[in-house]
Amino acid sequence: MTLDQESRYPLFLCLLAALLFFPALGMRGFWAPVEPRYAEIARIMFAKGQWIIPTVNGDLYTDKPILYFWLVLLGSKLAGSVNEWTVRLPSALSALGLVLTTYALGRDLFNARIGFMAAMVLATSARVLWEARWVHTDMTFTFFFALSLYFFSRAMLRKGKPWEFLLAYGLAALATLTKGLIGIVLPGLIVLAYVALRREWRVISEWRIPSGILVFLLIAAPWFAWVSQATDGRWLREFIFTHHIQRYTSGLGHRQPFYYYILTFPADFLPWTTFLVPALWAYRSRFKLLRDPGALFLFLWFFVILFFFSLSDTKRDLYLLPLFPPAAIFVA
């Protein structure tokens, strides 16, 4: 029995990702400041056997929710200790998942060849290669976020199964548990922008919103409730006010001008940057006439994220990682 060409694509992508993301993953030491901090948070939770309250240097760690640390702890349980390999493993696995998600998205919206080329572009772009081997929540967040939008696109554009909407809500909950409220805010902005431009308001009734909210809350709410109760509300207050409101409006630690990403994204998307503008230009007529739902969905995915983070006072290069899948598909 031989596999046809389309069936070989995912296998080749898994092999490519394995070669790019995993070799020598744990060989170098932790690089300050983020990697030692995340490793110490996981080490404390591992040593104490408590998986609810993240702390570092004796104080609450309120920057990020819990899911990345849970993934580190799962790997550490299997390995027997918290080490360089187990702390970076969630990023590498998430990068592999993001490559396959990009392939599936390009395949479903266009064809398998475009999906395959897009996944190759994404896997070999500079920022993805860096974040796949680095201790940040952003690669894991981007994987759950992109997979959530993938199932939203299947359910909306291809009239998929009702459970695909529910799966999209569940994945948005995992994205929220990884990095915060942008896990649900960004997908919501993108799909609402799509509906508004297409003037298809009636399709909102098909989104299984009551069931979706229930699925989202069942996955995301318990830990937030537990950590809030265990810290008398302090964790949640600091998380919302300091790391959402102040970070977005006051440039907490990383204030940059509005045009910052116009300067940084071209470097992060190398070596494929030179192909992106011609690719977007080639699709201009489709966007104007709204004739291609898939292209419009990807266009909005890209520019909603770019505009959302450009409005924020706090800016970092890696925040744009979620727009790499549509960028890669346009290049493909």
Coordinates of C-alpha atoms in Angstrom, one line a residue:
M1 CA 0.0 0.0 0.0
T2 CA 1.4 3.4 -1.0
L3 CA 0.4 6.8 0.2
D4 CA -0.8 9.4 -2.3
Q5 CA 0.9 12.7 -2.5
E6 CA -1.7 14.5 -0.3
S7 CA -1.3 11.9 2.4
R8 CA 2.5 12.4 2.4
Y9 CA 2.3 16.1 3.1
P10 CA 1.5 15.9 6.9
L11 CA 4.2 13.2 7.3
F12 CA 6.8 15.3 5.6
L13 CA 5.8 18.3 7.7
C14 CA 6.1 16.3 10.9
L15 CA 9.6 15.2 9.9
L16 CA 10.6 18.8 9.0
A17 CA 9.3 20.1 12.3
A18 CA 11.0 17.4 14.2
L19 CA 14.3 18.3 12.5
L20 CA 13.9 22.0 13.0
F21 CA 12.4 22.3 16.5
F22 CA 13.5 19.4 18.7
P23 CA 17.2 18.5 18.2
A24 CA 19.4 19.7 21.2
L25 CA 16.3 21.4 22.7
G26 CA 17.6 21.0 26.2
M27 CA 21.4 21.4 25.7
R28 CA 21.8 25.1 26.3
G29 CA 21.2 26.7 29.7
F30 CA 18.3 29.0 30.5
W31 CA 18.6 32.5 29.0
A32 CA 17.5 35.4 31.3
P33 CA 15.1 36.9 32.1
V34 CA 12.1 34.8 31.0
E35 CA 13.5 31.2 30.8
P36 CA 14.9 31.1 34.4
R37 CA 11.7 32.7 35.7
Y38 CA 9.4 30.1 34.0
A39 CA 11.6 27.3 35.1
E40 CA 11.6 28.4 38.7
I41 CA 7.8 28.8 38.7
A42 CA 7.5 25.2 37.4
R43 CA 10.2 23.9 39.8
I44 CA 8.4 25.3 42.8
M45 CA 5.0 23.8 41.7
F46 CA 6.8 20.5 41.0
A47 CA 8.5 20.4 44.4
K48 CA 5.4 21.4 46.4
G49 CA 3.0 19.3 44.4
Q50 CA 0.5 22.1 44.0
W51 CA -0.7 23.1 40.5
I52 CA -2.9 26.0 41.3
I53 CA -0.9 29.1 42.4
P54 CA 2.1 30.2 40.4
T55 CA 4.8 31.9 42.5
V56 CA 8.3 33.1 41.9
N57 CA 10.8 34.4 44.6
G58 CA 8.0 34.0 47.2
D59 CA 5.5 36.3 45.5
L60 CA 2.5 35.6 43.2
Y61 CA 3.2 35.4 39.5
T62 CA 0.3 37.2 37.9
D63 CA 1.7 37.9 34.4
K64 CA 0.3 34.8 32.7
P65 CA -2.4 32.1 33.4
I66 CA -1.5 28.5 34.2
L67 CA -1.7 26.3 31.2
Y68 CA 1.9 26.6 30.0
F69 CA 3.1 25.6 33.5
W70 CA 0.8 22.7 33.6
L71 CA 2.3 21.4 30.3
V72 CA 5.8 21.8 31.7
L73 CA 4.8 19.9 34.8
L74 CA 3.3 17.1 32.8
G75 CA 6.5 16.7 30.9
S76 CA 8.5 17.0 34.1
K77 CA 6.5 14.3 35.7
L78 CA 7.4 11.9 32.9
A79 CA 11.1 13.0 32.9
G80 CA 11.4 13.0 36.7
S81 CA 12.5 16.6 37.0
V82 CA 12.1 20.2 35.7
N83 CA 14.9 20.8 33.3
E84 CA 15.8 22.7 30.1
W85 CA 14.2 20.1 27.9
T86 CA 10.9 19.9 29.8
V87 CA 10.5 23.6 30.1
R88 CA 11.0 24.2 26.4
L89 CA 9.0 21.1 25.2
P90 CA 5.6 22.8 25.2
S91 CA 6.9 25.5 22.7
A92 CA 8.4 22.9 20.4
L93 CA 5.2 20.7 20.4
S94 CA 3.0 23.8 19.9
A95 CA 5.2 24.8 16.9
L96 CA 4.7 21.3 15.4
G97 CA 0.9 21.7 16.0
L98 CA 0.9 25.2 14.4
V99 CA 2.7 23.9 11.3
L100 CA 0.0 21.2 10.9
T101 CA -2.8 23.7 11.6
T102 CA -1.5 26.0 8.9
Y103 CA -1.4 23.1 6.5
A104 CA -5.0 22.1 7.3
L105 CA -6.2 25.7 7.0
G106 CA -4.5 26.2 3.6
R107 CA -5.8 22.9 2.4
D108 CA -9.4 23.5 3.4
L109 CA -9.6 27.1 2.1
F110 CA -7.6 26.5 -1.1
N111 CA -6.0 23.1 -1.8
A112 CA -3.5 20.7 -0.3
R113 CA -0.5 22.0 -2.3
I114 CA -1.1 25.5 -1.0
G115 CA -1.5 24.2 2.5
F116 CA 1.7 22.3 2.3
M117 CA 3.7 25.2 0.9
A118 CA 2.2 27.5 3.6
A119 CA 3.2 25.1 6.4
M120 CA 6.8 25.0 4.9
V121 CA 6.9 28.8 4.8
L122 CA 5.7 29.1 8.4
A123 CA 8.1 26.4 9.7
T124 CA 11.1 28.1 8.2
S125 CA 10.3 31.7 9.1
A126 CA 12.7 33.4 11.6
R127 CA 10.3 34.1 14.4
V128 CA 8.7 30.6 14.4
L129 CA 12.2 29.0 14.4
W130 CA 13.1 31.1 17.4
E131 CA 9.9 30.8 19.5
A132 CA 9.7 27.0 18.9
R133 CA 12.9 26.6 20.9
W134 CA 12.3 29.3 23.5
V135 CA 10.4 29.4 26.8
H136 CA 7.5 31.8 26.1
T137 CA 3.7 31.2 26.3
D138 CA 3.3 32.8 22.8
M139 CA 3.9 29.7 20.7
T140 CA 1.5 27.6 22.7
F141 CA -1.1 30.4 22.7
T142 CA -0.7 30.8 18.9
F143 CA -1.3 27.1 18.4
F144 CA -4.6 27.0 20.4
F145 CA -5.7 30.4 18.9
A146 CA -5.0 29.3 15.3
L147 CA -6.7 25.9 15.8
S148 CA -9.7 27.7 17.3
L149 CA -10.0 29.9 14.2
Y150 CA -9.4 26.9 11.9
F151 CA -12.6 25.2 13.3
F152 CA -14.5 28.5 13.2
S153 CA -13.6 28.8 9.6
R154 CA -14.6 25.2 8.9
A155 CA -17.9 25.7 10.6
M156 CA -18.7 29.1 9.0
L157 CA -17.2 28.9 5.5
R158 CA -17.6 25.2 4.8
K159 CA -20.9 24.8 6.7
G160 CA -19.2 22.2 8.9
K161 CA -20.6 20.1 11.8
P162 CA -22.1 21.9 14.8
W163 CA -19.5 20.3 17.1
E164 CA -16.8 22.2 15.2
F165 CA -18.2 25.5 16.7
L166 CA -18.0 23.9 20.1
L167 CA -14.5 22.7 19.5
A168 CA -13.5 26.3 18.5
Y169 CA -14.9 27.6 21.8
G170 CA -13.0 25.0 23.7
L171 CA -9.7 25.8 22.0
A172 CA -10.3 29.5 22.6
A173 CA -10.7 28.6 26.3
L174 CA -7.3 26.8 26.2
A175 CA -5.8 29.9 24.5
T176 CA -7.2 32.0 27.3
L177 CA -5.7 29.7 29.9
T178 CA -2.4 30.1 28.2
K179 CA -2.2 33.9 27.8
G180 CA -5.3 35.6 28.9
L181 CA -8.4 37.3 27.6
I182 CA -7.0 37.8 24.1
G183 CA -7.7 34.1 23.7
I184 CA -11.3 34.9 23.2
V185 CA -11.2 38.6 22.3
L186 CA -9.1 38.2 19.1
P187 CA -11.0 35.3 17.6
G188 CA -14.2 37.2 18.4
L189 CA -13.0 40.3 16.7
I190 CA -11.9 38.4 13.6
V191 CA -15.1 36.4 13.1
L192 CA -17.3 39.5 13.8
A193 CA -15.3 41.6 11.3
Y194 CA -15.8 38.8 8.7
V195 CA -19.6 38.7 9.3
A196 CA -19.8 42.5 9.2
L197 CA -18.0 42.8 5.9
R198 CA -20.0 40.0 4.3
R199 CA -23.2 41.3 5.9
E200 CA -24.2 37.9 6.9
W201 CA -25.5 38.7 10.3
R202 CA -28.0 35.8 10.2
V203 CA -25.2 33.3 10.5
I204 CA -24.5 34.4 14.1
S205 CA -27.6 32.3 15.0
E206 CA -25.7 29.2 13.8
W207 CA -22.7 29.8 16.1
R208 CA -24.1 27.8 19.0
I209 CA -23.4 30.7 21.3
P210 CA -25.1 29.5 24.5
S211 CA -23.5 26.0 24.2
G212 CA -20.2 27.6 23.2
I213 CA -20.2 29.9 26.3
L214 CA -20.9 26.9 28.5
V215 CA -18.0 24.9 26.9
F216 CA -15.7 27.9 27.3
L217 CA -16.5 28.4 30.9
L218 CA -16.3 24.8 31.8
I219 CA -12.7 24.7 30.5
A220 CA -11.4 28.2 31.4
A221 CA -13.4 29.3 34.5
P222 CA -12.5 26.7 37.2
W223 CA -8.8 27.5 37.5
F224 CA -9.4 31.3 37.5
A225 CA -12.0 30.7 40.2
W226 CA -9.6 28.5 42.2
V227 CA -6.6 30.8 42.1
S228 CA -8.8 33.9 42.8
Q229 CA -10.3 32.2 45.9
A230 CA -6.9 30.9 47.1
T231 CA -5.4 34.4 46.9
D232 CA -8.4 36.4 48.1
G233 CA -8.9 37.8 44.7
R234 CA -5.4 39.3 44.4
W235 CA -4.2 37.2 41.5
L236 CA -7.2 38.1 39.4
R237 CA -7.1 41.8 40.2
E238 CA -3.5 42.1 39.2
F239 CA -3.9 39.9 36.2
I240 CA -6.8 42.0 34.8
F241 CA -5.8 45.5 35.9
T242 CA -2.0 45.3 35.5
H243 CA -1.4 42.8 32.8
H244 CA -4.4 43.6 30.6
I245 CA -5.7 47.2 31.1
Q246 CA -2.4 48.9 32.1
R247 CA -0.3 46.8 29.6
Y248 CA -2.6 47.8 26.7
T249 CA -3.1 51.4 27.6
S250 CA 0.1 52.5 29.5
G251 CA 2.9 50.6 27.8
L252 CA 3.9 48.6 30.8
G253 CA 7.6 47.9 30.3
H254 CA 7.6 47.8 26.5
R255 CA 6.2 51.1 25.2
Q256 CA 6.7 51.5 21.5
P257 CA 5.2 53.8 18.7
F258 CA 2.2 52.8 16.6
Y259 CA 4.3 51.9 13.6
Y260 CA 6.6 49.6 15.6
Y261 CA 5.4 46.4 13.9
I262 CA 5.8 47.8 10.4
L263 CA 9.6 47.9 11.3
T264 CA 9.9 44.5 13.1
F265 CA 7.6 42.1 11.3
P266 CA 9.6 42.1 8.0
A267 CA 12.6 40.8 10.0
D268 CA 10.6 38.3 11.9
F269 CA 9.0 36.8 8.7
L270 CA 12.4 36.4 6.9
P271 CA 13.2 34.9 4.5
W272 CA 9.7 35.2 3.1
T273 CA 9.1 38.9 3.7
T274 CA 9.8 39.9 0.1
F275 CA 7.0 37.7 -1.2
L276 CA 4.2 38.9 1.2
V277 CA 3.4 42.3 -0.3
P278 CA 3.1 40.9 -3.9
A279 CA 1.0 38.1 -2.5
L280 CA -1.5 40.5 -0.8
W281 CA -1.5 42.7 -4.0
A282 CA -2.4 39.7 -6.1
Y283 CA -5.5 39.1 -4.0
R284 CA -6.7 42.8 -4.0
S285 CA -9.6 42.3 -6.4
R286 CA -11.0 39.4 -4.4
F287 CA -10.9 41.5 -1.2
K288 CA -12.6 44.4 -2.8
L289 CA -15.5 42.4 -4.2
L290 CA -15.7 40.0 -1.2
R291 CA -15.9 37.2 -3.7
D292 CA -13.5 34.8 -1.9
P293 CA -14.7 34.1 1.6
G294 CA -11.5 32.2 2.5
A295 CA -9.2 34.9 1.3
L296 CA -11.2 37.5 3.1
F297 CA -11.1 35.5 6.3
L298 CA -7.3 35.3 6.2
F299 CA -7.0 39.0 5.2
L300 CA -9.0 40.0 8.3
W301 CA -7.1 37.5 10.5
F302 CA -3.9 39.2 9.5
F303 CA -5.0 42.9 9.7
V304 CA -7.2 42.6 12.8
I305 CA -4.3 41.3 14.8
L306 CA -1.8 43.8 13.3
F307 CA -4.2 46.7 14.1
F308 CA -5.1 45.4 17.6
F309 CA -1.6 45.1 18.8
S310 CA -0.5 48.3 17.0
L311 CA -3.1 50.2 19.1
S312 CA -1.6 48.8 22.3
D313 CA 1.1 50.9 24.0
T314 CA 2.9 47.7 25.0
K315 CA 4.5 46.1 21.9
R316 CA 6.9 43.1 21.5
D317 CA 7.9 41.4 18.4
L318 CA 6.5 38.0 19.4
Y319 CA 3.0 39.4 19.9
L320 CA 2.5 39.1 16.1
L321 CA 3.1 35.4 16.1
P322 CA -0.7 34.7 15.6
L323 CA -0.7 36.4 12.2
F324 CA 2.0 34.1 10.8
P325 CA -0.4 31.4 9.5
P326 CA -2.4 33.8 7.2
A327 CA 0.8 35.5 6.1
A328 CA 2.3 32.1 5.2
I329 CA -0.8 31.0 3.3
F330 CA -0.8 34.2 1.2
V331 CA 2.9 33.7 0.3
A332 CA 2.1 30.1 -0.6

